[in-house]
Coordinates of C-alpha atoms and ligand atoms in Angstrom, one line a residue:
M1 CA -18.5 -4.6 -39.1
I2 CA -21.8 -5.8 -37.9
E3 CA -23.6 -3.9 -35.4
H4 CA -26.7 -4.9 -33.0
D5 CA -27.9 -3.7 -29.5
I6 CA -27.2 -7.0 -28.0
L7 CA -24.9 -9.6 -29.0
I8 CA -25.5 -13.1 -28.0
V9 CA -22.8 -15.7 -28.3
G10 CA -24.4 -19.3 -28.1
G11 CA -27.1 -21.0 -30.0
G12 CA -27.7 -23.7 -27.2
L13 CA -30.5 -23.5 -24.6
T14 CA -29.3 -20.2 -22.6
G15 CA -28.1 -18.0 -25.7
L16 CA -31.5 -18.8 -27.4
R17 CA -33.6 -18.3 -24.1
A18 CA -31.7 -14.9 -23.7
A19 CA -32.6 -14.1 -27.5
V20 CA -36.0 -14.5 -27.0
G21 CA -36.7 -12.6 -24.2
L22 CA -34.9 -9.6 -25.7
C23 CA -35.8 -9.6 -29.4
D24 CA -39.1 -8.0 -28.8
R25 CA -37.4 -4.9 -27.6
F26 CA -34.1 -4.9 -29.0
N27 CA -32.1 -5.7 -32.1
V28 CA -30.5 -9.1 -31.4
G29 CA -28.0 -10.9 -33.2
L30 CA -27.0 -14.3 -32.0
I31 CA -23.6 -16.0 -33.2
S32 CA -22.8 -19.6 -32.8
K33 CA -20.0 -21.7 -34.3
V34 CA -22.5 -24.8 -35.1
Y35 CA -26.2 -24.3 -36.3
P36 CA -28.1 -23.6 -32.9
V37 CA -29.6 -27.0 -33.2
R38 CA -26.1 -28.7 -33.1
S39 CA -25.5 -27.2 -29.9
H40 CA -24.6 -29.5 -27.1
S41 CA -28.0 -28.9 -25.5
I42 CA -29.4 -31.0 -28.0
A43 CA -27.8 -34.3 -26.6
A44 CA -29.4 -33.9 -22.7
Q45 CA -31.2 -37.1 -22.3
G46 CA -33.0 -37.2 -19.0
G47 CA -34.7 -34.3 -17.9
I48 CA -35.1 -31.2 -16.3
N49 CA -35.9 -30.7 -12.7
A50 CA -39.1 -28.8 -11.6
P51 CA -41.2 -29.2 -8.4
L52 CA -44.7 -30.0 -10.0
A53 CA -45.9 -32.5 -7.7
N54 CA -47.4 -34.4 -10.7
N55 CA -45.9 -37.9 -9.8
P56 CA -48.2 -39.7 -7.2
D57 CA -44.7 -40.2 -5.1
S58 CA -44.1 -36.4 -5.3
R59 CA -47.2 -34.8 -3.8
D60 CA -45.5 -33.0 -1.0
D61 CA -42.7 -31.4 -3.2
S62 CA -42.0 -27.9 -3.1
W63 CA -39.5 -25.2 -4.5
E64 CA -37.9 -24.9 -1.2
K65 CA -37.5 -28.9 -1.0
H66 CA -35.9 -28.5 -4.5
T67 CA -33.7 -25.7 -3.0
F68 CA -32.5 -27.8 -0.4
D69 CA -31.7 -30.9 -2.5
T70 CA -29.6 -28.4 -4.5
V71 CA -28.0 -27.0 -1.6
K72 CA -27.0 -30.2 -0.2
G73 CA -26.0 -31.8 -3.4
S74 CA -23.6 -28.9 -4.0
D75 CA -21.5 -29.6 -0.7
Y76 CA -22.9 -26.7 0.6
L77 CA -20.8 -24.6 -1.8
A78 CA -24.0 -23.2 -3.9
D79 CA -24.9 -19.7 -3.2
Q80 CA -28.2 -20.2 -1.6
D81 CA -29.8 -17.1 -2.8
A82 CA -29.2 -18.2 -6.5
A83 CA -30.4 -21.8 -5.8
E84 CA -33.3 -20.4 -4.4
I85 CA -34.0 -18.1 -7.4
M86 CA -33.6 -21.3 -9.7
C87 CA -35.7 -23.6 -7.9
R88 CA -38.6 -20.9 -7.4
E89 CA -38.7 -20.4 -11.4
A90 CA -38.5 -23.9 -12.3
A91 CA -42.2 -25.0 -12.1
P92 CA -43.2 -21.7 -14.3
I93 CA -40.5 -21.9 -16.7
V94 CA -41.3 -25.7 -17.4
Y95 CA -44.8 -24.7 -17.9
E96 CA -43.9 -21.9 -20.1
M97 CA -41.9 -24.3 -22.4
E98 CA -44.9 -26.3 -22.4
H99 CA -46.9 -23.7 -23.5
W100 CA -44.6 -22.9 -26.0
G101 CA -45.3 -26.0 -27.6
C102 CA -42.4 -28.4 -25.9
P103 CA -43.7 -32.3 -26.0
F104 CA -42.9 -33.6 -22.8
S105 CA -44.0 -37.3 -21.7
R106 CA -47.3 -37.4 -19.4
L107 CA -48.8 -39.3 -16.9
P108 CA -51.8 -41.3 -17.3
D109 CA -53.6 -38.0 -16.1
G110 CA -52.3 -36.0 -19.0
T111 CA -49.9 -33.9 -16.7
I112 CA -46.0 -33.8 -17.3
A113 CA -44.4 -37.0 -16.3
Q114 CA -41.8 -36.8 -13.6
R115 CA -38.7 -39.6 -12.9
P116 CA -36.5 -40.1 -10.0
F117 CA -33.1 -38.5 -10.6
G118 CA -30.4 -38.7 -8.3
G119 CA -30.1 -36.7 -4.9
A120 CA -33.6 -35.6 -5.2
G121 CA -36.3 -36.2 -2.4
Y122 CA -38.9 -36.8 -4.7
P123 CA -39.4 -37.8 -8.5
R124 CA -38.9 -34.3 -9.9
T125 CA -37.3 -34.4 -13.3
C126 CA -39.8 -33.5 -16.1
Y127 CA -38.8 -35.4 -19.4
S128 CA -39.7 -36.1 -23.0
A129 CA -38.5 -40.0 -23.1
D130 CA -34.7 -39.6 -23.4
I131 CA -34.5 -36.7 -25.5
T132 CA -35.3 -34.2 -23.4
G133 CA -32.4 -31.3 -24.9
H134 CA -33.7 -32.0 -28.5
V135 CA -37.4 -31.3 -27.5
L136 CA -36.3 -27.9 -25.5
L137 CA -34.0 -26.8 -28.1
N138 CA -36.3 -27.3 -31.0
T139 CA -39.0 -25.5 -29.4
L140 CA -36.7 -22.2 -28.3
Y141 CA -35.0 -22.5 -31.9
E142 CA -38.3 -22.3 -33.8
R143 CA -39.3 -19.6 -31.2
A144 CA -36.2 -17.6 -32.1
V145 CA -36.5 -18.1 -35.8
A146 CA -40.3 -17.3 -35.7
K147 CA -39.5 -13.8 -33.6
G148 CA -37.0 -13.0 -36.4
V149 CA -33.6 -13.2 -34.2
K150 CA -31.0 -12.4 -36.6
I151 CA -28.9 -15.5 -36.5
Y152 CA -25.2 -15.8 -37.7
P153 CA -24.6 -19.8 -37.8
E154 CA -21.4 -21.2 -38.3
W155 CA -19.6 -18.0 -37.3
F156 CA -16.5 -18.5 -34.8
V157 CA -16.1 -15.8 -31.8
A158 CA -12.3 -15.7 -31.9
A159 CA -12.1 -12.8 -29.1
L160 CA -14.2 -10.9 -26.6
C161 CA -13.4 -6.9 -26.9
I162 CA -12.9 -5.4 -23.3
E163 CA -11.3 -2.1 -22.7
D164 CA -11.6 1.0 -20.2
G165 CA -13.3 -1.6 -18.1
R166 CA -16.5 -2.3 -20.5
C167 CA -17.3 -4.6 -23.3
H168 CA -17.5 -3.4 -26.8
G169 CA -18.5 -6.5 -28.7
V170 CA -16.6 -9.1 -30.2
V171 CA -14.4 -10.6 -33.3
A172 CA -16.1 -13.3 -35.1
M173 CA -15.1 -15.2 -38.0
D174 CA -17.7 -16.1 -40.7
T175 CA -16.3 -19.3 -41.3
H176 CA -17.9 -19.8 -44.6
S177 CA -16.2 -16.7 -46.2
G178 CA -13.2 -16.7 -43.6
E179 CA -13.7 -13.0 -43.1
L180 CA -12.9 -11.9 -39.8
V181 CA -15.7 -9.5 -38.7
P182 CA -15.9 -7.0 -35.7
A183 CA -19.0 -7.2 -34.0
R184 CA -20.2 -4.0 -32.0
A185 CA -23.0 -4.2 -29.3
K186 CA -24.2 -2.4 -26.0
A187 CA -24.1 -5.8 -24.5
T188 CA -23.0 -9.1 -25.0
F189 CA -23.9 -12.3 -23.5
F190 CA -22.2 -15.6 -23.4
G191 CA -24.0 -18.9 -23.3
T192 CA -21.1 -20.7 -24.7
G193 CA -21.4 -23.9 -23.0
G194 CA -18.8 -26.3 -20.9
Y195 CA -15.3 -27.4 -21.4
G196 CA -15.7 -31.0 -21.4
R197 CA -13.3 -31.8 -24.0
V198 CA -10.2 -30.5 -22.1
Y199 CA -10.6 -34.2 -20.9
Q200 CA -10.1 -37.3 -23.0
H201 CA -12.9 -39.3 -21.7
S202 CA -16.0 -37.1 -21.9
T203 CA -19.6 -37.2 -22.8
N204 CA -19.3 -33.9 -23.9
A205 CA -19.6 -33.0 -27.8
L206 CA -16.4 -32.2 -29.7
I207 CA -17.3 -28.4 -29.8
N208 CA -17.3 -28.5 -26.2
T209 CA -14.0 -26.9 -25.9
G210 CA -14.8 -23.9 -23.2
S211 CA -13.4 -21.4 -25.7
G212 CA -15.9 -18.8 -24.5
I213 CA -14.6 -19.1 -21.0
G214 CA -11.0 -18.8 -21.7
M215 CA -11.8 -15.9 -23.9
A216 CA -13.4 -14.1 -21.3
Y217 CA -10.9 -15.0 -18.9
K218 CA -8.1 -13.5 -21.5
A219 CA -9.8 -10.3 -21.7
G220 CA -9.8 -9.9 -18.2
V221 CA -13.3 -11.5 -16.5
P222 CA -12.5 -13.4 -13.4
L223 CA -13.7 -17.5 -13.9
K224 CA -14.9 -19.0 -10.3
D225 CA -14.6 -22.6 -9.2
M226 CA -12.6 -24.0 -12.1
E227 CA -11.7 -27.1 -10.0
F228 CA -15.0 -28.4 -9.7
V229 CA -15.7 -30.9 -12.8
Q230 CA -18.2 -33.6 -12.8
F231 CA -17.5 -36.8 -13.8
H232 CA -21.1 -38.9 -14.8
P233 CA -20.9 -42.3 -13.4
T234 CA -22.3 -44.4 -16.3
S235 CA -20.8 -43.5 -19.8
L236 CA -20.3 -46.1 -22.4
I237 CA -17.1 -47.8 -22.8
G238 CA -15.0 -46.5 -26.1
T239 CA -16.9 -43.6 -27.2
N240 CA -17.9 -42.3 -23.5
I241 CA -21.3 -41.2 -24.9
L242 CA -23.7 -40.6 -21.9
M243 CA -26.0 -43.4 -20.5
T244 CA -28.7 -40.9 -18.9
E245 CA -29.1 -41.0 -15.2
G246 CA -32.8 -41.4 -16.3
C247 CA -31.7 -45.2 -16.5
R248 CA -31.0 -45.7 -12.9
G249 CA -33.9 -43.3 -12.4
E250 CA -36.2 -45.9 -14.1
G251 CA -34.6 -48.5 -12.0
A252 CA -31.5 -50.0 -13.8
Y253 CA -28.7 -51.7 -11.4
L254 CA -25.1 -51.0 -11.1
L255 CA -23.2 -54.6 -11.2
N256 CA -19.8 -55.5 -10.5
N257 CA -18.1 -58.5 -11.9
Q258 CA -19.2 -60.5 -8.9
G259 CA -22.7 -59.8 -9.9
E260 CA -23.1 -57.4 -6.9
R261 CA -25.6 -54.5 -6.6
F262 CA -22.0 -52.7 -4.9
M263 CA -24.1 -49.5 -4.0
Q264 CA -25.7 -51.6 -1.4
R265 CA -22.0 -51.4 0.5
Y266 CA -21.6 -47.6 0.0
V267 CA -25.0 -46.0 0.1
P268 CA -27.5 -48.4 1.4
T269 CA -30.3 -45.8 1.5
A270 CA -30.0 -44.0 -2.1
M271 CA -28.5 -47.0 -3.5
E272 CA -27.8 -46.2 -7.5
L273 CA -29.5 -42.8 -7.0
A274 CA -26.9 -41.3 -4.7
P275 CA -25.7 -38.0 -6.3
R276 CA -23.2 -38.5 -9.2
D277 CA -20.0 -37.5 -7.7
I278 CA -20.8 -40.1 -4.8
V279 CA -21.4 -43.0 -7.4
S280 CA -18.6 -42.2 -9.8
R281 CA -16.4 -42.8 -6.9
C282 CA -17.9 -46.0 -5.9
I283 CA -17.7 -47.4 -9.7
Q284 CA -13.9 -46.2 -9.7
T285 CA -13.1 -47.8 -6.5
E286 CA -15.0 -51.0 -7.7
M287 CA -12.7 -51.1 -10.8
N288 CA -9.4 -49.9 -8.7
E289 CA -10.0 -52.7 -6.4
G290 CA -10.2 -55.6 -9.2
R291 CA -14.0 -55.7 -9.0
G292 CA -14.7 -54.3 -12.5
F293 CA -14.8 -56.2 -16.1
D294 CA -11.7 -56.0 -18.6
H295 CA -12.3 -55.1 -22.1
P296 CA -10.3 -53.6 -24.9
L297 CA -12.1 -50.6 -24.9
G298 CA -11.6 -49.9 -21.5
K299 CA -12.3 -51.2 -17.8
H300 CA -15.9 -51.1 -16.6
V301 CA -19.1 -52.2 -14.4
H302 CA -22.6 -53.1 -16.0
L303 CA -25.4 -50.7 -16.0
D304 CA -28.2 -53.4 -16.2
L305 CA -31.8 -52.3 -17.4
R306 CA -32.7 -56.1 -18.4
H307 CA -35.5 -56.7 -15.6
L308 CA -37.4 -53.3 -16.7
G309 CA -38.5 -55.4 -20.0
E310 CA -38.4 -54.5 -23.3
Q311 CA -41.9 -52.5 -23.1
K312 CA -40.5 -49.8 -20.6
I313 CA -37.0 -49.8 -22.0
Q314 CA -38.5 -48.9 -25.4
E315 CA -41.1 -46.2 -24.2
R316 CA -38.9 -44.5 -21.8
L317 CA -35.3 -45.2 -23.1
P318 CA -35.7 -45.8 -26.9
G319 CA -32.4 -43.4 -27.4
I320 CA -30.3 -45.3 -24.8
R321 CA -31.1 -48.7 -26.7
K322 CA -30.4 -47.3 -30.3
I323 CA -27.3 -45.9 -28.7
C324 CA -25.9 -49.3 -27.4
I325 CA -27.0 -51.3 -30.6
D326 CA -25.4 -48.6 -33.1
F327 CA -22.1 -47.7 -30.8
I328 CA -21.1 -51.1 -29.4
G329 CA -23.4 -53.7 -30.7
I330 CA -25.3 -54.5 -27.3
D331 CA -29.3 -54.5 -27.3
P332 CA -29.6 -53.3 -23.3
V333 CA -33.1 -55.4 -23.3
F334 CA -31.0 -58.5 -23.3
E335 CA -27.4 -57.5 -22.2
P336 CA -26.1 -55.2 -19.5
I337 CA -24.2 -52.1 -20.8
P338 CA -20.5 -51.7 -20.1
V339 CA -20.0 -48.1 -18.3
M340 CA -17.4 -46.0 -16.9
P341 CA -17.4 -42.6 -15.5
G342 CA -16.4 -40.0 -17.9
Q343 CA -16.2 -36.1 -17.5
H344 CA -19.7 -34.5 -18.0
Y345 CA -20.2 -31.2 -16.9
S346 CA -18.4 -28.1 -15.6
M347 CA -19.8 -26.5 -12.4
G348 CA -17.3 -23.8 -12.5
G349 CA -17.1 -20.8 -15.3
I350 CA -17.5 -17.1 -15.8
D351 CA -18.0 -15.2 -12.4
V352 CA -21.5 -13.7 -12.9
N353 CA -24.0 -12.7 -10.1
G354 CA -27.3 -13.8 -9.8
R355 CA -28.5 -11.3 -12.9
C356 CA -25.7 -13.4 -14.9
A357 CA -23.7 -9.9 -14.9
S358 CA -19.9 -10.2 -14.9
E359 CA -17.9 -7.3 -13.2
V360 CA -17.4 -6.1 -16.5
R361 CA -19.8 -3.4 -17.8
G362 CA -21.6 -4.7 -20.7
F363 CA -20.6 -8.3 -20.5
Y364 CA -22.9 -11.3 -19.3
A365 CA -23.0 -15.0 -19.2
G366 CA -25.3 -17.8 -18.3
G367 CA -25.6 -21.5 -18.5
E368 CA -22.9 -24.1 -18.2
C369 CA -20.0 -21.2 -19.3
S370 CA -20.7 -19.4 -16.3
C371 CA -20.7 -20.0 -12.8
V372 CA -23.4 -18.1 -10.9
S373 CA -23.0 -20.6 -8.6
V374 CA -26.1 -22.8 -8.2
H375 CA -24.6 -26.1 -8.4
G376 CA -21.6 -25.6 -6.2
A377 CA -19.1 -28.3 -5.9
N378 CA -21.8 -30.9 -7.6
R379 CA -24.5 -30.6 -9.9
L380 CA -27.8 -32.7 -9.4
G381 CA -28.9 -34.4 -12.7
G382 CA -31.5 -32.3 -14.2
N383 CA -30.5 -28.9 -12.8
S384 CA -28.3 -28.0 -15.6
L385 CA -31.3 -27.8 -18.3
L386 CA -33.1 -25.9 -15.7
E387 CA -30.1 -23.4 -15.0
T388 CA -29.5 -22.8 -19.0
I389 CA -33.7 -21.5 -19.3
V390 CA -34.0 -19.8 -16.0
F391 CA -30.7 -17.9 -16.2
G392 CA -31.1 -17.2 -19.9
K393 CA -34.5 -15.8 -19.1
I394 CA -33.0 -13.8 -16.1
A395 CA -30.3 -12.5 -18.1
A396 CA -32.5 -11.2 -20.7
R397 CA -34.3 -9.0 -17.8
A398 CA -31.2 -7.8 -16.6
I399 CA -30.0 -6.9 -19.9
L400 CA -33.2 -5.1 -20.7
E401 CA -33.0 -3.1 -17.4
D402 CA -29.3 -2.1 -17.8
L403 CA -30.1 -0.8 -21.5
E404 CA -33.3 1.0 -20.6
G405 CA -31.1 2.5 -17.4
G406 CA -28.7 4.2 -20.5
A407 CA -25.8 1.8 -21.8
P408 CA -22.9 3.9 -22.9
E409 CA -22.3 3.7 -26.4
P410 CA -19.4 0.9 -27.6
E411 CA -16.4 2.2 -29.1
T412 CA -15.2 0.9 -32.7
K413 CA -11.6 1.6 -32.1
P414 CA -10.8 -1.3 -29.9
L415 CA -12.7 -3.8 -31.9
L416 CA -10.8 -2.7 -35.0
R417 CA -7.5 -3.0 -32.8
L418 CA -8.7 -6.4 -31.5
K419 CA -9.4 -7.6 -35.1
D420 CA -5.9 -6.7 -36.1
E421 CA -4.4 -8.8 -33.3
V422 CA -6.3 -11.6 -34.2
E423 CA -5.5 -10.9 -37.8
A424 CA -1.8 -11.3 -36.8
K425 CA -2.3 -14.4 -34.4
I426 CA -3.8 -16.2 -37.5
Q427 CA -0.9 -15.4 -39.9
R428 CA 1.4 -16.7 -36.7
L429 CA -0.7 -19.8 -36.6
T430 CA -0.7 -20.5 -40.4
G431 CA 3.2 -19.9 -40.4
P432 CA 5.7 -22.4 -40.4
G433 CA 5.1 -23.9 -36.8
R434 CA 5.5 -27.5 -36.6
E435 CA 3.2 -28.5 -33.5
K436 CA -0.2 -30.0 -34.5
P437 CA -2.7 -28.5 -32.4
Y438 CA -5.0 -31.7 -32.5
L439 CA -1.8 -33.5 -31.0
L440 CA -1.4 -31.1 -28.3
Q441 CA -4.9 -31.0 -27.4
A442 CA -4.9 -35.1 -27.2
E443 CA -1.7 -35.3 -24.9
L444 CA -3.3 -32.6 -22.4
S445 CA -6.7 -34.0 -22.1
A446 CA -4.8 -37.4 -21.5
V447 CA -3.3 -35.9 -18.6
M448 CA -6.3 -34.2 -17.6
S449 CA -8.2 -37.3 -17.3
G450 CA -5.3 -39.4 -16.0
K451 CA -4.2 -36.7 -13.3
V452 CA -6.9 -34.5 -12.2
G453 CA -9.7 -36.9 -12.8
I454 CA -12.1 -38.5 -9.9
F455 CA -9.4 -38.9 -7.4
R456 CA -6.8 -36.1 -7.2
T457 CA -3.1 -35.9 -5.4
R458 CA -0.9 -33.0 -5.2
E459 CA 1.8 -35.3 -6.7
A460 CA -0.2 -36.1 -9.9
M461 CA -1.5 -32.7 -10.3
E462 CA 1.9 -31.2 -10.3
Q463 CA 3.0 -33.2 -12.7
A464 CA -0.2 -32.5 -14.8
L465 CA 0.8 -28.3 -14.1
Q466 CA 4.3 -29.3 -15.5
T467 CA 2.9 -30.5 -19.0
L468 CA 0.4 -27.9 -19.3
L469 CA 3.3 -25.4 -19.0
E470 CA 5.3 -27.3 -21.2
A471 CA 2.1 -27.1 -23.9
K472 CA 1.9 -23.4 -23.3
E473 CA 5.3 -23.3 -24.7
R474 CA 4.8 -25.6 -27.3
Y475 CA 1.6 -23.5 -28.5
R476 CA 3.9 -20.7 -29.7
N477 CA 4.9 -23.1 -32.0
V478 CA 1.7 -24.6 -33.6
G479 CA 1.3 -24.4 -37.2
V480 CA -1.6 -24.9 -39.2
P481 CA -0.6 -26.4 -42.8
S482 CA -3.5 -24.9 -44.8
P483 CA -3.8 -21.1 -44.9
A484 CA -7.2 -21.2 -46.2
R485 CA -10.0 -19.6 -44.1
Y486 CA -13.0 -21.4 -45.7
M487 CA -14.4 -24.0 -43.2
N488 CA -10.6 -24.2 -41.9
Y489 CA -11.6 -26.4 -38.7
E490 CA -7.8 -26.8 -38.0
L491 CA -7.7 -23.2 -37.7
T492 CA -10.5 -22.5 -35.6
N493 CA -9.3 -25.4 -33.5
A494 CA -5.8 -23.8 -33.0
L495 CA -7.7 -20.5 -32.1
E496 CA -9.8 -22.3 -29.4
L497 CA -6.5 -24.2 -27.9
E498 CA -5.0 -21.2 -26.8
Y499 CA -8.2 -20.6 -24.6
M500 CA -8.5 -24.3 -23.6
L501 CA -4.7 -23.8 -22.3
E502 CA -6.0 -21.1 -19.7
V503 CA -9.0 -23.3 -19.1
V504 CA -6.9 -26.2 -17.9
H505 CA -4.3 -24.0 -16.4
T506 CA -7.0 -22.6 -13.8
T507 CA -8.4 -25.8 -13.2
I508 CA -5.5 -27.4 -12.2
L509 CA -4.3 -24.4 -9.9
G510 CA -7.9 -24.1 -8.3
A511 CA -7.6 -28.3 -7.6
L512 CA -4.1 -27.5 -6.3
L513 CA -5.1 -25.1 -4.0
R514 CA -8.0 -26.5 -2.6
E515 CA -6.5 -28.6 0.2
E516 CA -10.0 -30.5 0.7
S517 CA -12.6 -32.7 -0.6
R518 CA -16.0 -31.3 -1.6
G519 CA -18.4 -32.5 -4.0
A520 CA -16.5 -33.6 -7.3
H521 CA -13.4 -32.7 -6.3
F522 CA -11.7 -35.4 -4.3
R523 CA -8.4 -35.1 -2.9
L524 CA -6.9 -38.5 -1.7
D525 CA -4.5 -36.7 0.1
F526 CA -7.2 -34.5 1.9
P527 CA -10.1 -36.6 2.0
D528 CA -12.4 -34.4 4.2
R529 CA -14.4 -31.2 3.6
N530 CA -12.9 -28.7 5.5
D531 CA -15.6 -25.8 6.0
R532 CA -13.1 -23.6 8.4
D533 CA -11.0 -22.9 5.5
W534 CA -12.8 -23.7 2.2
L535 CA -16.2 -23.3 2.3
K536 CA -15.4 -20.1 -0.4
H537 CA -15.5 -19.9 -3.9
T538 CA -11.8 -19.9 -5.9
I539 CA -11.5 -16.8 -8.1
A540 CA -9.1 -16.9 -10.7
R541 CA -8.1 -13.7 -12.7
M542 CA -5.3 -13.5 -15.2
G543 CA -2.3 -11.2 -13.4
A544 CA -0.4 -8.6 -15.4
D545 CA 2.3 -11.2 -16.3
G546 CA -0.3 -13.6 -18.3
Q547 CA -0.2 -16.0 -15.0
P548 CA -3.4 -16.8 -13.2
V549 CA -4.0 -15.2 -9.7
I550 CA -6.4 -17.1 -7.5
S551 CA -8.3 -15.3 -4.8
S552 CA -11.7 -16.4 -3.0
K553 CA -15.0 -15.2 -2.4
E554 CA -17.7 -15.8 0.3
V555 CA -20.4 -18.2 -0.2
V556 CA -23.8 -17.2 0.4
I557 CA -25.7 -19.0 3.1
T558 CA -29.2 -18.0 3.5
R559 CA -31.3 -20.7 5.3
Y560 CA -29.2 -24.2 5.1
E561 CA -26.2 -24.3 7.5
P562 CA -23.8 -26.6 6.2
K563 CA -23.9 -30.1 7.4
E564 CA -22.3 -33.3 6.9
R565 CA -23.6 -34.5 3.4
K566 CA -25.3 -37.9 4.1
Y567 CA -27.3 -40.1 1.9
Ligands
FAD601 C1 -24.8 -35.9 -23.2 C2 -25.2 -35.0 -22.1 C3 -26.4 -35.0 -21.6 C4 -27.0 -34.2 -20.6 N1 -28.1 -34.5 -20.3 C5 -28.8 -33.6 -19.1 C6 -30.1 -33.8 -18.7 O1 -30.8 -34.7 -19.1 N2 -30.5 -32.9 -17.9 C7 -29.6 -31.7 -17.7 O2 -30.2 -30.8 -16.7 N3 -28.6 -31.4 -18.0 C8 -28.0 -32.6 -18.9 N4 -26.8 -32.3 -19.5 C9 -26.0 -30.7 -19.4 C10 -26.7 -29.9 -20.2 O3 -27.2 -30.4 -21.5 C11 -25.9 -28.8 -20.6 O4 -25.4 -28.2 -19.3 C12 -26.6 -27.8 -21.1 O5 -27.4 -27.8 -22.0 C13 -25.6 -26.4 -21.8 O6 -26.4 -25.2 -22.4 P1 -25.6 -24.4 -23.1 O7 -26.5 -23.4 -23.4 O8 -24.8 -23.5 -21.7 O9 -24.6 -24.4 -23.8 P2 -24.7 -25.5 -25.0 O10 -25.7 -26.1 -25.5 O11 -23.3 -26.5 -24.8 O12 -24.2 -24.5 -26.3 C14 -23.1 -23.8 -26.4 C15 -23.0 -22.8 -27.6 O13 -22.3 -21.8 -27.5 C16 -21.6 -21.7 -29.1 N5 -20.2 -21.6 -29.0 C17 -19.3 -22.2 -28.3 N6 -18.0 -21.5 -28.4 C18 -17.9 -20.3 -29.2 C19 -17.5 -19.5 -30.3 N7 -16.0 -19.3 -30.0 N8 -17.9 -18.7 -31.0 C20 -19.5 -18.9 -31.5 N9 -20.0 -19.8 -31.0 C21 -19.7 -20.6 -29.6 C22 -21.7 -22.9 -29.7 O14 -21.8 -22.9 -31.0 C23 -23.1 -23.7 -29.1 O15 -24.3 -23.1 -29.6 C24 -26.4 -32.8 -20.5 C25 -25.1 -32.9 -21.0 C26 -24.6 -34.0 -21.9 C27 -23.0 -33.5 -22.6

């Protein structure tokens, strides 16, 4: 048994920022299934939004304009009070990171450089070449280590302990020893990231399984807006590695097989810098209508950087150039990049309020695993890095207040019972079962990409639901051949798969029920937005029979009345 005042699960930007905000006053333990600097936050490329008004073209920018762009980008599903909090905090938080040593790219006058991003009225995205996540994460990791946060790297959290309406901690596996360890805490915070890997074509790291989300759900915490999944317009064919929106921010063109800048036909004002949901649909339409390129690795369009010139590409997008050379043998200085849309981000997640508190006492969540909601139906590029750090900090403040207000002592017995349950589960998984967890995951994720993707219909999603229900049955027969506990990834993957099945289930159900098109959720059979019936969040809860029950929650509207979303 380990014990801390506060347990943070997740070593990405959210978890580290929360830990840094708490460790001066409380004894904080941070558990992460990978070394913190290998969290997906490290892969963020393009930048973080803040209305600093440094760029000569953004002198009139303000937090209010940033809030409006965020709300409009969300197709009016974001809670406007929460979006306001995030945008007000954006400039102070970027300066805080700067003062903590984060090396941002600079303008000639020495101020933090900003580039244009999709759906933003001004160049607002602060960046460090194309490795913004790398510099932010290392800055926070160094700070957490310097402040003495106790880190448990390569510990896998297998279950969340909620009993009698409050949270007592988690049961984790130290993957080096294979030991199951109950971890007791007055407050538990999840910054466990998104669920990209429930899709086959995803820009996300393999670790982004969404297990934290499924785990919270199974323990009784509701999920919100799970049907809203973002597809990034430009991922490299074959691997689906992200080609940052920063490429288009720096002026790259999207071209079809006629050599046409096809965005001209769809969104002539914003062109390549329309929001992601719109650009993804345009690319998919071009490919569906025969104007894409064929390639053994997949249909695609071209992302053309050549006119930017070698010097600019090397200065602003060196990582993109290197990825293209290493992974597909193309140098973007001389050749266009073959790209297709890929799953990128999960707008939905654990239902929390603007303080990152869930409805369960002692359980909090923030960052991509959570849904506050600041992104609504579609997240703007550069707003997620912002969300992680702002809400990591806000969560720390909320937990501090709640603990100082007197939190009940967590109990040991429920944790020991849960440990026995996890042990029994592992025994079952390492028994004689014949289903391979990785094959099951591969089949399911292919169905998600094919049937619950950019364009959705009832018919296709009902087929996906059928596959999911069969997969749940098949999961009972999953078998991991090696009973070894030491670094047994197949075993941890099998444990995660149980949670992924719930993430998939709630995603499909939400998408089936929402009979409208809004943001990233596009129904060919209901192509219009329907504010009368659907200007609301969906809430998924596990019912007594283990089946999801979907209800709804009002959207908070403060100053921006929903309007048709035009760019
Ligand atoms: C390729 C790519 C580029 C991106 N670029 C940008 C960008 O330029 N700008 C922007 O705003 N956004 C960007 N995003 C989105 C943004 O990077 C992420 O949403 C954000 O970094 C998520 O941070 P997080 O702290 O919520 O989670 P993560 O960084 O994903 O961290 C999750 C943590 O949880 C831990 N964890 C998960 N499950 C368990 C478990 N069961 N047990 C123990 N530990 C667990 C993991 O070990 C990890 O440490 C990008 C995303 C991708 C995929």
